[in-house]
Amino acid sequence: MSYQETDISWQVLRRIVRLWAGDAAELAEVKTLVGGCINTTLALTMKDGGRAVLKIAPHRVSRELAREAHQLEVLRNQGLPVPQVYNWHMGNLECPHSYVLMEFMEGMNLIHARQQAGPQGMDQIQNHLAEIMIAIHSRTADAYCRELPGEVQRFANWPEFYRHVYDPIWSDVEKSGELPPKLRKQIARIHEKLDKVLTHDDKPRLVHWDVWATNVLAAPDSSGNWRVTGLLDPNCKYAHAEAEIAYMELFHTITPTFLKRYQEVYKLGPGYHQVRKWIYQLYPLLNHVHLFGSQYLKPLTAAMEKAAAAV
């Protein structure tokens, strides 16, 4: 067993499983999966062969897990391949662990799929992923906002919402001293121009907001054709869909095959290719510097040069 029982007790895990599967349910195996920096992600196998994935934040009130449960349901209700949520709980005095228990999705992440699928299989994955993203982006709203349960702050203006998302990150990085002075000044100049450079004529569209290789699962079907079997870890918003595509390009989640299929429905015009793409790639890298440190300074600097040339 690869799981350290001192992290979360077997009794806690058994109670969570029995709330879902009944009092007769018994755990057979628990394995740690790659997850976020805060939550623990576990693969649970029952003695009857049933499987589930548990994301748990021990001794924390985690609204992020409640958000994830809500967003998975939103995407699943659109018929998309995301895990079914079996149960979720926000920590309280009686049960101090926040968690979401969800379906175990078969498949391998995109990194491993690239190694096994071959060029034809990868084209099949990319075409299917494009169809999934088209379906997600087809859902629209009348304002830009986060997809959260309950009341949310809504924005009529896309640059204003984009600032709302990234201003706290930019403020922290700007003050941290992690950026060389020249790079800090260049980003500050770009930040001042967002109202101008991010204008577009599309409407707010639902986005996943974190589609990169480890959040995409794929496997061959019974006919040997490769398909996307799961899309994980949403951080959904109603946003400019181009920002999602730029993110996927930045982290090499997608290929020209994807872009060809996607643009049969949503054309990416000159404004994207010449200007907005570079801005949309700059800010996720700024966030990576914020989260992971100086190892992302080099790609951030390269993105900054492209953004500066574009605007």
PDB file of C-alpha atoms in Angstrom:
ATOM      1  CA  MET A   1       0.000   0.000   0.000  1.00  0.00           C
ATOM      2  CA  SER A   2       1.539   3.312  -1.105  1.00  0.00           C
ATOM      3  CA  TYR A   3      -0.640   5.405   1.190  1.00  0.00           C
ATOM      4  CA  GLN A   4       0.672   6.734   4.502  1.00  0.00           C
ATOM      5  CA  GLU A   5      -2.038   6.070   7.107  1.00  0.00           C
ATOM      6  CA  THR A   6      -0.727   8.887   9.296  1.00  0.00           C
ATOM      7  CA  ASP A   7      -1.939  11.421   6.697  1.00  0.00           C
ATOM      8  CA  ILE A   8      -5.661  10.626   6.975  1.00  0.00           C
ATOM      9  CA  SER A   9      -6.874   7.788   9.154  1.00  0.00           C
ATOM     10  CA  TRP A  10      -8.340   4.620   7.707  1.00  0.00           C
ATOM     11  CA  GLN A  11     -11.400   5.237   9.870  1.00  0.00           C
ATOM     12  CA  VAL A  12     -12.025   8.616   8.221  1.00  0.00           C
ATOM     13  CA  LEU A  13     -11.716   7.097   4.751  1.00  0.00           C
ATOM     14  CA  ARG A  14     -14.026   4.221   5.636  1.00  0.00           C
ATOM     15  CA  ARG A  15     -16.661   6.645   6.968  1.00  0.00           C
ATOM     16  CA  ILE A  16     -16.519   8.695   3.742  1.00  0.00           C
ATOM     17  CA  VAL A  17     -16.836   5.566   1.599  1.00  0.00           C
ATOM     18  CA  ARG A  18     -19.759   4.216   3.609  1.00  0.00           C
ATOM     19  CA  LEU A  19     -21.668   7.495   3.316  1.00  0.00           C
ATOM     20  CA  TRP A  20     -21.484   6.910  -0.435  1.00  0.00           C
ATOM     21  CA  ALA A  21     -21.655   3.144  -0.900  1.00  0.00           C
ATOM     22  CA  GLY A  22     -23.472   1.972   2.226  1.00  0.00           C
ATOM     23  CA  ASP A  23     -22.527   0.463   5.573  1.00  0.00           C
ATOM     24  CA  ALA A  24     -21.320  -2.791   4.019  1.00  0.00           C
ATOM     25  CA  ALA A  25     -18.650  -1.058   1.894  1.00  0.00           C
ATOM     26  CA  GLU A  26     -15.065  -1.960   2.800  1.00  0.00           C
ATOM     27  CA  LEU A  27     -11.833  -0.454   1.553  1.00  0.00           C
ATOM     28  CA  ALA A  28      -9.286  -2.795   0.006  1.00  0.00           C
ATOM     29  CA  GLU A  29      -6.614  -0.370  -1.203  1.00  0.00           C
ATOM     30  CA  VAL A  30      -5.730   3.309  -1.052  1.00  0.00           C
ATOM     31  CA  LYS A  31      -3.151   4.882  -3.360  1.00  0.00           C
ATOM     32  CA  THR A  32      -1.924   8.454  -3.490  1.00  0.00           C
ATOM     33  CA  LEU A  33      -2.418  10.211  -6.838  1.00  0.00           C
ATOM     34  CA  VAL A  34      -0.757  13.339  -8.147  1.00  0.00           C
ATOM     35  CA  GLY A  35      -2.897  16.246  -6.945  1.00  0.00           C
ATOM     36  CA  GLY A  36      -2.728  19.902  -5.985  1.00  0.00           C
ATOM     37  CA  CYS A  37      -0.391  21.607  -3.550  1.00  0.00           C
ATOM     38  CA  ILE A  38      -2.987  21.778  -0.751  1.00  0.00           C
ATOM     39  CA  ASN A  39      -5.366  18.860  -1.137  1.00  0.00           C
ATOM     40  CA  THR A  40      -4.557  15.152  -0.930  1.00  0.00           C
ATOM     41  CA  THR A  41      -5.825  13.074  -3.862  1.00  0.00           C
ATOM     42  CA  LEU A  42      -6.401   9.353  -3.297  1.00  0.00           C
ATOM     43  CA  ALA A  43      -7.522   6.440  -5.459  1.00  0.00           C
ATOM     44  CA  LEU A  44      -9.830   4.209  -3.402  1.00  0.00           C
ATOM     45  CA  THR A  45     -10.557   0.570  -4.284  1.00  0.00           C
ATOM     46  CA  MET A  46     -13.320  -1.343  -2.489  1.00  0.00           C
ATOM     47  CA  LYS A  47     -13.315  -5.049  -1.705  1.00  0.00           C
ATOM     48  CA  ASP A  48     -16.156  -5.508  -4.211  1.00  0.00           C
ATOM     49  CA  GLY A  49     -13.986  -3.939  -6.946  1.00  0.00           C
ATOM     50  CA  GLY A  50     -15.623  -0.518  -6.915  1.00  0.00           C
ATOM     51  CA  ARG A  51     -13.306   2.449  -7.393  1.00  0.00           C
ATOM     52  CA  ALA A  52     -13.445   6.153  -6.637  1.00  0.00           C
ATOM     53  CA  VAL A  53     -11.186   9.180  -6.316  1.00  0.00           C
ATOM     54  CA  LEU A  54     -11.143  11.269  -3.174  1.00  0.00           C
ATOM     55  CA  LYS A  55      -9.820  14.817  -2.944  1.00  0.00           C
ATOM     56  CA  ILE A  56      -9.565  15.743   0.707  1.00  0.00           C
ATOM     57  CA  ALA A  57      -8.336  18.754   2.661  1.00  0.00           C
ATOM     58  CA  PRO A  58      -7.777  17.510   6.227  1.00  0.00           C
ATOM     59  CA  HIS A  59      -8.863  19.856   9.012  1.00  0.00           C
ATOM     60  CA  ARG A  60      -9.719  22.668   6.576  1.00  0.00           C
ATOM     61  CA  VAL A  61     -12.814  24.441   5.365  1.00  0.00           C
ATOM     62  CA  SER A  62     -12.166  24.269   1.630  1.00  0.00           C
ATOM     63  CA  ARG A  63     -14.575  26.133  -0.593  1.00  0.00           C
ATOM     64  CA  GLU A  64     -12.370  25.155  -3.534  1.00  0.00           C
ATOM     65  CA  LEU A  65     -13.541  21.557  -3.261  1.00  0.00           C
ATOM     66  CA  ALA A  66     -17.177  22.661  -3.121  1.00  0.00           C
ATOM     67  CA  ARG A  67     -16.466  24.768  -6.214  1.00  0.00           C
ATOM     68  CA  GLU A  68     -14.948  21.802  -8.005  1.00  0.00           C
ATOM     69  CA  ALA A  69     -17.925  19.579  -7.193  1.00  0.00           C
ATOM     70  CA  HIS A  70     -20.289  22.235  -8.556  1.00  0.00           C
ATOM     71  CA  GLN A  71     -18.289  22.759 -11.744  1.00  0.00           C
ATOM     72  CA  LEU A  72     -17.974  19.050 -12.462  1.00  0.00           C
ATOM     73  CA  GLU A  73     -21.746  18.823 -12.287  1.00  0.00           C
ATOM     74  CA  VAL A  74     -22.119  21.786 -14.650  1.00  0.00           C
ATOM     75  CA  LEU A  75     -19.830  20.133 -17.220  1.00  0.00           C
ATOM     76  CA  ARG A  76     -21.314  16.681 -16.741  1.00  0.00           C
ATOM     77  CA  ASN A  77     -24.809  18.053 -17.319  1.00  0.00           C
ATOM     78  CA  GLN A  78     -23.579  19.097 -20.762  1.00  0.00           C
ATOM     79  CA  GLY A  79     -22.748  15.464 -21.513  1.00  0.00           C
ATOM     80  CA  LEU A  80     -18.994  15.994 -21.200  1.00  0.00           C
ATOM     81  CA  PRO A  81     -16.518  13.328 -20.018  1.00  0.00           C
ATOM     82  CA  VAL A  82     -15.870  14.550 -16.491  1.00  0.00           C
ATOM     83  CA  PRO A  83     -16.066  12.549 -13.249  1.00  0.00           C
ATOM     84  CA  GLN A  84     -19.457  12.045 -11.648  1.00  0.00           C
ATOM     85  CA  VAL A  85     -19.516  13.544  -8.149  1.00  0.00           C
ATOM     86  CA  TYR A  86     -20.640  10.930  -5.633  1.00  0.00           C
ATOM     87  CA  ASN A  87     -20.512  13.098  -2.532  1.00  0.00           C
ATOM     88  CA  TRP A  88     -18.868  16.228  -1.176  1.00  0.00           C
ATOM     89  CA  HIS A  89     -18.537  17.892   2.199  1.00  0.00           C
ATOM     90  CA  MET A  90     -17.221  21.180   3.523  1.00  0.00           C
ATOM     91  CA  GLY A  91     -15.369  20.778   6.806  1.00  0.00           C
ATOM     92  CA  ASN A  92     -17.186  21.601  10.051  1.00  0.00           C
ATOM     93  CA  LEU A  93     -16.787  20.860  13.764  1.00  0.00           C
ATOM     94  CA  GLU A  94     -18.418  17.451  13.490  1.00  0.00           C
ATOM     95  CA  CYS A  95     -16.377  16.405  10.448  1.00  0.00           C
ATOM     96  CA  PRO A  96     -13.357  18.718   9.997  1.00  0.00           C
ATOM     97  CA  HIS A  97     -12.304  17.321   6.621  1.00  0.00           C
ATOM     98  CA  SER A  98     -13.433  18.984   3.390  1.00  0.00           C
ATOM     99  CA  TYR A  99     -13.624  16.540   0.508  1.00  0.00           C
ATOM    100  CA  VAL A 100     -15.127  15.611  -2.827  1.00  0.00           C
ATOM    101  CA  LEU A 101     -15.599  11.940  -3.711  1.00  0.00           C
ATOM    102  CA  MET A 102     -15.892  11.284  -7.415  1.00  0.00           C
ATOM    103  CA  GLU A 103     -15.842   8.705 -10.165  1.00  0.00           C
ATOM    104  CA  PHE A 104     -12.538   7.062 -11.099  1.00  0.00           C
ATOM    105  CA  MET A 105     -11.912   7.865 -14.770  1.00  0.00           C
ATOM    106  CA  GLU A 106     -10.114   5.307 -16.922  1.00  0.00           C
ATOM    107  CA  GLY A 107      -7.294   6.408 -19.176  1.00  0.00           C
ATOM    108  CA  MET A 108      -3.796   7.865 -19.166  1.00  0.00           C
ATOM    109  CA  ASN A 109      -2.840  11.511 -19.169  1.00  0.00           C
ATOM    110  CA  LEU A 110      -1.874  13.214 -22.394  1.00  0.00           C
ATOM    111  CA  ILE A 111       1.858  12.942 -21.680  1.00  0.00           C
ATOM    112  CA  HIS A 112       1.689   9.144 -21.601  1.00  0.00           C
ATOM    113  CA  ALA A 113      -0.857   9.011 -24.431  1.00  0.00           C
ATOM    114  CA  ARG A 114       1.601  10.806 -26.721  1.00  0.00           C
ATOM    115  CA  GLN A 115       4.102   8.028 -26.087  1.00  0.00           C
ATOM    116  CA  GLN A 116       1.667   5.228 -26.901  1.00  0.00           C
ATOM    117  CA  ALA A 117      -0.929   6.475 -29.367  1.00  0.00           C
ATOM    118  CA  GLY A 118       1.325   7.285 -32.314  1.00  0.00           C
ATOM    119  CA  PRO A 119       0.610  10.082 -34.813  1.00  0.00           C
ATOM    120  CA  GLN A 120      -2.765   8.685 -35.919  1.00  0.00           C
ATOM    121  CA  GLY A 121      -3.930   8.094 -32.364  1.00  0.00           C
ATOM    122  CA  MET A 122      -2.845  11.589 -31.319  1.00  0.00           C
ATOM    123  CA  ASP A 123      -4.818  13.091 -34.198  1.00  0.00           C
ATOM    124  CA  GLN A 124      -7.873  11.165 -32.966  1.00  0.00           C
ATOM    125  CA  ILE A 125      -7.370  12.530 -29.442  1.00  0.00           C
ATOM    126  CA  GLN A 126      -6.911  16.073 -30.722  1.00  0.00           C
ATOM    127  CA  ASN A 127     -10.050  15.917 -32.867  1.00  0.00           C
ATOM    128  CA  HIS A 128     -12.080  14.597 -29.949  1.00  0.00           C
ATOM    129  CA  LEU A 129     -10.624  17.197 -27.577  1.00  0.00           C
ATOM    130  CA  ALA A 130     -11.585  19.914 -30.076  1.00  0.00           C
ATOM    131  CA  GLU A 131     -15.155  18.624 -30.135  1.00  0.00           C
ATOM    132  CA  ILE A 132     -15.241  18.699 -26.326  1.00  0.00           C
ATOM    133  CA  MET A 133     -13.933  22.268 -26.196  1.00  0.00           C
ATOM    134  CA  ILE A 134     -16.445  23.341 -28.851  1.00  0.00           C
ATOM    135  CA  ALA A 135     -19.207  21.884 -26.657  1.00  0.00           C
ATOM    136  CA  ILE A 136     -17.925  23.675 -23.547  1.00  0.00           C
ATOM    137  CA  HIS A 137     -17.527  26.994 -25.357  1.00  0.00           C
ATOM    138  CA  SER A 138     -21.019  26.736 -26.852  1.00  0.00           C
ATOM    139  CA  ARG A 139     -22.490  27.573 -23.436  1.00  0.00           C
ATOM    140  CA  THR A 140     -22.763  31.343 -23.078  1.00  0.00           C
ATOM    141  CA  ALA A 141     -23.785  33.889 -20.467  1.00  0.00           C
ATOM    142  CA  ASP A 142     -24.763  37.546 -20.397  1.00  0.00           C
ATOM    143  CA  ALA A 143     -21.825  38.545 -18.168  1.00  0.00           C
ATOM    144  CA  TYR A 144     -18.244  37.552 -17.387  1.00  0.00           C
ATOM    145  CA  CYS A 145     -17.919  35.773 -14.055  1.00  0.00           C
ATOM    146  CA  ARG A 146     -16.682  32.728 -12.191  1.00  0.00           C
ATOM    147  CA  GLU A 147     -18.894  29.642 -12.340  1.00  0.00           C
ATOM    148  CA  LEU A 148     -19.702  29.236  -8.656  1.00  0.00           C
ATOM    149  CA  PRO A 149     -22.697  28.092  -6.636  1.00  0.00           C
ATOM    150  CA  GLY A 150     -24.760  31.009  -5.356  1.00  0.00           C
ATOM    151  CA  GLU A 151     -24.332  34.689  -6.127  1.00  0.00           C
ATOM    152  CA  VAL A 152     -21.182  35.756  -7.979  1.00  0.00           C
ATOM    153  CA  GLN A 153     -19.644  39.069  -8.971  1.00  0.00           C
ATOM    154  CA  ARG A 154     -20.524  39.736 -12.606  1.00  0.00           C
ATOM    155  CA  PHE A 155     -18.728  41.916 -15.136  1.00  0.00           C
ATOM    156  CA  ALA A 156     -20.117  43.375 -18.351  1.00  0.00           C
ATOM    157  CA  ASN A 157     -16.592  44.152 -19.555  1.00  0.00           C
ATOM    158  CA  TRP A 158     -14.091  41.383 -20.383  1.00  0.00           C
ATOM    159  CA  PRO A 159     -10.864  43.336 -19.660  1.00  0.00           C
ATOM    160  CA  GLU A 160     -12.312  44.310 -16.293  1.00  0.00           C
ATOM    161  CA  PHE A 161     -12.976  40.675 -15.418  1.00  0.00           C
ATOM    162  CA  TYR A 162      -9.528  39.643 -16.687  1.00  0.00           C
ATOM    163  CA  ARG A 163      -8.005  42.229 -14.367  1.00  0.00           C
ATOM    164  CA  HIS A 164     -10.168  40.930 -11.544  1.00  0.00           C
ATOM    165  CA  VAL A 165      -8.714  37.432 -12.080  1.00  0.00           C
ATOM    166  CA  TYR A 166      -5.075  38.459 -12.411  1.00  0.00           C
ATOM    167  CA  ASP A 167      -4.713  41.702 -10.407  1.00  0.00           C
ATOM    168  CA  PRO A 168      -4.076  39.884  -7.088  1.00  0.00           C
ATOM    169  CA  ILE A 169      -1.427  37.697  -8.737  1.00  0.00           C
ATOM    170  CA  TRP A 170       0.250  40.627 -10.474  1.00  0.00           C
ATOM    171  CA  SER A 171       0.213  42.651  -7.269  1.00  0.00           C
ATOM    172  CA  ASP A 172       1.906  39.849  -5.299  1.00  0.00           C
ATOM    173  CA  VAL A 173       4.566  39.188  -7.939  1.00  0.00           C
ATOM    174  CA  GLU A 174       5.219  42.894  -8.478  1.00  0.00           C
ATOM    175  CA  LYS A 175       5.930  43.344  -4.765  1.00  0.00           C
ATOM    176  CA  SER A 176       7.849  40.097  -4.289  1.00  0.00           C
ATOM    177  CA  GLY A 177      11.112  41.119  -5.909  1.00  0.00           C
ATOM    178  CA  GLU A 178      11.094  37.948  -8.040  1.00  0.00           C
ATOM    179  CA  LEU A 179      11.019  39.910 -11.306  1.00  0.00           C
ATOM    180  CA  PRO A 180      14.040  41.744 -12.710  1.00  0.00           C
ATOM    181  CA  PRO A 181      13.311  45.506 -12.789  1.00  0.00           C
ATOM    182  CA  LYS A 182      13.152  45.676 -16.596  1.00  0.00           C
ATOM    183  CA  LEU A 183      10.709  42.768 -16.834  1.00  0.00           C
ATOM    184  CA  ARG A 184       8.555  44.237 -14.055  1.00  0.00           C
ATOM    185  CA  LYS A 185       8.294  47.567 -15.876  1.00  0.00           C
ATOM    186  CA  GLN A 186       7.445  45.862 -19.178  1.00  0.00           C
ATOM    187  CA  ILE A 187       4.623  43.861 -17.620  1.00  0.00           C
ATOM    188  CA  ALA A 188       3.341  46.972 -15.853  1.00  0.00           C
ATOM    189  CA  ARG A 189       3.082  48.740 -19.226  1.00  0.00           C
ATOM    190  CA  ILE A 190       1.153  45.799 -20.702  1.00  0.00           C
ATOM    191  CA  HIS A 191      -1.114  45.715 -17.657  1.00  0.00           C
ATOM    192  CA  GLU A 192      -2.041  49.356 -18.211  1.00  0.00           C
ATOM    193  CA  LYS A 193      -3.117  48.580 -21.799  1.00  0.00           C
ATOM    194  CA  LEU A 194      -5.421  45.621 -21.122  1.00  0.00           C
ATOM    195  CA  ASP A 195      -8.582  47.638 -21.686  1.00  0.00           C
ATOM    196  CA  LYS A 196      -7.404  48.366 -25.212  1.00  0.00           C
ATOM    197  CA  VAL A 197      -5.661  45.161 -26.281  1.00  0.00           C
ATOM    198  CA  LEU A 198      -8.230  42.634 -25.005  1.00  0.00           C
ATOM    199  CA  THR A 199     -11.319  44.088 -26.656  1.00  0.00           C
ATOM    200  CA  HIS A 200     -13.229  41.631 -28.860  1.00  0.00           C
ATOM    201  CA  ASP A 201     -16.691  41.121 -30.326  1.00  0.00           C
ATOM    202  CA  ASP A 202     -17.516  37.679 -28.904  1.00  0.00           C
ATOM    203  CA  LYS A 203     -19.743  36.879 -25.915  1.00  0.00           C
ATOM    204  CA  PRO A 204     -18.897  35.348 -22.518  1.00  0.00           C
ATOM    205  CA  ARG A 205     -18.393  31.619 -22.966  1.00  0.00           C
ATOM    206  CA  LEU A 206     -17.974  28.806 -20.478  1.00  0.00           C
ATOM    207  CA  VAL A 207     -14.327  27.740 -20.172  1.00  0.00           C
ATOM    208  CA  HIS A 208     -12.596  24.956 -18.233  1.00  0.00           C
ATOM    209  CA  TRP A 209      -9.584  27.262 -17.626  1.00  0.00           C
ATOM    210  CA  ASP A 210      -6.973  24.570 -16.849  1.00  0.00           C
ATOM    211  CA  VAL A 211      -6.779  22.203 -19.822  1.00  0.00           C
ATOM    212  CA  TRP A 212      -3.222  20.935 -19.867  1.00  0.00           C
ATOM    213  CA  ALA A 213      -1.655  17.501 -20.294  1.00  0.00           C
ATOM    214  CA  THR A 214      -2.240  16.035 -16.832  1.00  0.00           C
ATOM    215  CA  ASN A 215      -5.882  17.153 -16.789  1.00  0.00           C
ATOM    216  CA  VAL A 216      -6.717  15.298 -20.014  1.00  0.00           C
ATOM    217  CA  LEU A 217      -7.151  11.504 -19.916  1.00  0.00           C
ATOM    218  CA  ALA A 218      -7.237   9.392 -23.065  1.00  0.00           C
ATOM    219  CA  ALA A 219      -7.445   5.721 -24.054  1.00  0.00           C
ATOM    220  CA  PRO A 220      -8.303   3.594 -27.101  1.00  0.00           C
ATOM    221  CA  ASP A 221     -11.924   2.454 -27.368  1.00  0.00           C
ATOM    222  CA  SER A 222     -13.098  -1.064 -28.247  1.00  0.00           C
ATOM    223  CA  SER A 223     -12.372  -0.357 -31.927  1.00  0.00           C
ATOM    224  CA  GLY A 224      -8.839   0.837 -31.206  1.00  0.00           C
ATOM    225  CA  ASN A 225      -9.629   4.510 -31.820  1.00  0.00           C
ATOM    226  CA  TRP A 226      -8.160   6.882 -29.280  1.00  0.00           C
ATOM    227  CA  ARG A 227     -10.612   9.079 -27.383  1.00  0.00           C
ATOM    228  CA  VAL A 228     -10.562  11.566 -24.539  1.00  0.00           C
ATOM    229  CA  THR A 229     -11.929   9.621 -21.572  1.00  0.00           C
ATOM    230  CA  GLY A 230     -11.781  12.335 -18.932  1.00  0.00           C
ATOM    231  CA  LEU A 231     -11.324  16.041 -18.356  1.00  0.00           C
ATOM    232  CA  LEU A 232     -10.215  16.828 -14.801  1.00  0.00           C
ATOM    233  CA  ASP A 233      -9.786  19.704 -12.334  1.00  0.00           C
ATOM    234  CA  PRO A 234     -11.975  22.457 -13.811  1.00  0.00           C
ATOM    235  CA  ASN A 235     -11.693  26.078 -12.716  1.00  0.00           C
ATOM    236  CA  CYS A 236     -14.674  27.242 -14.756  1.00  0.00           C
ATOM    237  CA  LYS A 237     -15.496  30.801 -15.702  1.00  0.00           C
ATOM    238  CA  TYR A 238     -17.491  32.642 -18.298  1.00  0.00           C
ATOM    239  CA  ALA A 239     -14.652  34.275 -20.180  1.00  0.00           C
ATOM    240  CA  HIS A 240     -13.223  34.996 -23.611  1.00  0.00           C
ATOM    241  CA  ALA A 241     -12.777  31.514 -25.092  1.00  0.00           C
ATOM    242  CA  GLU A 242      -9.597  32.620 -26.886  1.00  0.00           C
ATOM    243  CA  ALA A 243      -7.852  32.829 -23.499  1.00  0.00           C
ATOM    244  CA  GLU A 244      -8.483  29.087 -23.059  1.00  0.00           C
ATOM    245  CA  ILE A 245      -7.097  28.264 -26.501  1.00  0.00           C
ATOM    246  CA  ALA A 246      -3.991  30.396 -25.882  1.00  0.00           C
ATOM    247  CA  TYR A 247      -3.398  28.567 -22.580  1.00  0.00           C
ATOM    248  CA  MET A 248      -3.697  25.203 -24.319  1.00  0.00           C
ATOM    249  CA  GLU A 249      -1.246  26.324 -26.995  1.00  0.00           C
ATOM    250  CA  LEU A 250       1.178  27.654 -24.385  1.00  0.00           C
ATOM    251  CA  PHE A 251       1.429  24.323 -22.574  1.00  0.00           C
ATOM    252  CA  HIS A 252       1.380  22.224 -25.773  1.00  0.00           C
ATOM    253  CA  THR A 253      -1.915  20.544 -24.938  1.00  0.00           C
ATOM    254  CA  ILE A 254      -3.083  21.000 -28.507  1.00  0.00           C
ATOM    255  CA  THR A 255      -1.717  20.561 -32.017  1.00  0.00           C
ATOM    256  CA  PRO A 256      -2.607  21.933 -35.478  1.00  0.00           C
ATOM    257  CA  THR A 257      -5.082  19.045 -35.773  1.00  0.00           C
ATOM    258  CA  PHE A 258      -7.022  20.456 -32.813  1.00  0.00           C
ATOM    259  CA  LEU A 259      -6.921  24.002 -34.170  1.00  0.00           C
ATOM    260  CA  LYS A 260      -8.175  22.930 -37.587  1.00  0.00           C
ATOM    261  CA  ARG A 261     -11.181  21.122 -36.101  1.00  0.00           C
ATOM    262  CA  TYR A 262     -11.925  23.829 -33.526  1.00  0.00           C
ATOM    263  CA  GLN A 263     -11.857  26.585 -36.145  1.00  0.00           C
ATOM    264  CA  GLU A 264     -14.476  24.828 -38.213  1.00  0.00           C
ATOM    265  CA  VAL A 265     -16.837  26.251 -35.565  1.00  0.00           C
ATOM    266  CA  TYR A 266     -14.945  29.097 -33.842  1.00  0.00           C
ATOM    267  CA  LYS A 267     -12.549  30.956 -36.097  1.00  0.00           C
ATOM    268  CA  LEU A 268      -9.497  32.499 -34.440  1.00  0.00           C
ATOM    269  CA  GLY A 269      -9.007  35.771 -36.278  1.00  0.00           C
ATOM    270  CA  PRO A 270      -6.006  38.058 -36.793  1.00  0.00           C
ATOM    271  CA  GLY A 271      -6.629  39.815 -33.473  1.00  0.00           C
ATOM    272  CA  TYR A 272      -5.954  36.540 -31.693  1.00  0.00           C
ATOM    273  CA  HIS A 273      -2.883  35.508 -33.640  1.00  0.00           C
ATOM    274  CA  GLN A 274      -1.264  38.941 -33.754  1.00  0.00           C
ATOM    275  CA  VAL A 275      -2.049  40.375 -30.312  1.00  0.00           C
ATOM    276  CA  ARG A 276      -4.337  38.638 -27.832  1.00  0.00           C
ATOM    277  CA  LYS A 277      -2.661  35.214 -27.880  1.00  0.00           C
ATOM    278  CA  TRP A 278       0.562  36.678 -26.497  1.00  0.00           C
ATOM    279  CA  ILE A 279      -1.229  38.563 -23.726  1.00  0.00           C
ATOM    280  CA  TYR A 280      -3.235  35.475 -22.783  1.00  0.00           C
ATOM    281  CA  GLN A 281      -0.013  33.457 -22.542  1.00  0.00           C
ATOM    282  CA  LEU A 282       1.833  36.083 -20.507  1.00  0.00           C
ATOM    283  CA  TYR A 283      -0.470  36.005 -17.490  1.00  0.00           C
ATOM    284  CA  PRO A 284      -0.554  32.225 -16.858  1.00  0.00           C
ATOM    285  CA  LEU A 285       3.244  32.302 -16.857  1.00  0.00           C
ATOM    286  CA  LEU A 286       3.140  35.186 -14.390  1.00  0.00           C
ATOM    287  CA  ASN A 287       0.932  32.977 -12.231  1.00  0.00           C
ATOM    288  CA  HIS A 288       3.467  30.143 -12.532  1.00  0.00           C
ATOM    289  CA  VAL A 289       6.205  32.464 -11.253  1.00  0.00           C
ATOM    290  CA  HIS A 290       3.847  33.334  -8.397  1.00  0.00           C
ATOM    291  CA  LEU A 291       3.185  29.671  -7.573  1.00  0.00           C
ATOM    292  CA  PHE A 292       6.429  27.907  -8.470  1.00  0.00           C
ATOM    293  CA  GLY A 293       9.150  30.539  -8.454  1.00  0.00           C
ATOM    294  CA  SER A 294      12.043  31.642 -10.636  1.00  0.00           C
ATOM    295  CA  GLN A 295      12.161  28.528 -12.833  1.00  0.00           C
ATOM    296  CA  TYR A 296       9.435  30.205 -14.910  1.00  0.00           C
ATOM    297  CA  LEU A 297      11.267  33.515 -15.351  1.00  0.00           C
ATOM    298  CA  LYS A 298      12.821  32.471 -18.650  1.00  0.00           C
ATOM    299  CA  PRO A 299       9.531  31.506 -20.369  1.00  0.00           C
ATOM    300  CA  LEU A 300       7.875  34.568 -18.810  1.00  0.00           C
ATOM    301  CA  THR A 301      10.562  36.807 -20.308  1.00  0.00           C
ATOM    302  CA  ALA A 302      10.133  35.170 -23.730  1.00  0.00           C
ATOM    303  CA  ALA A 303       6.359  35.664 -23.527  1.00  0.00           C
ATOM    304  CA  MET A 304       6.866  39.267 -22.501  1.00  0.00           C
ATOM    305  CA  GLU A 305       8.991  39.947 -25.576  1.00  0.00           C
ATOM    306  CA  LYS A 306       6.247  38.591 -27.851  1.00  0.00           C
ATOM    307  CA  ALA A 307       3.558  40.571 -26.024  1.00  0.00           C
ATOM    308  CA  ALA A 308       5.582  43.793 -26.152  1.00  0.00           C
ATOM    309  CA  ALA A 309       6.140  43.365 -29.883  1.00  0.00           C
ATOM    310  CA  ALA A 310       2.414  42.773 -30.421  1.00  0.00           C
ATOM    311  CA  VAL A 311       1.156  45.872 -28.625  1.00  0.00           C
TER     312      VAL A 311
END
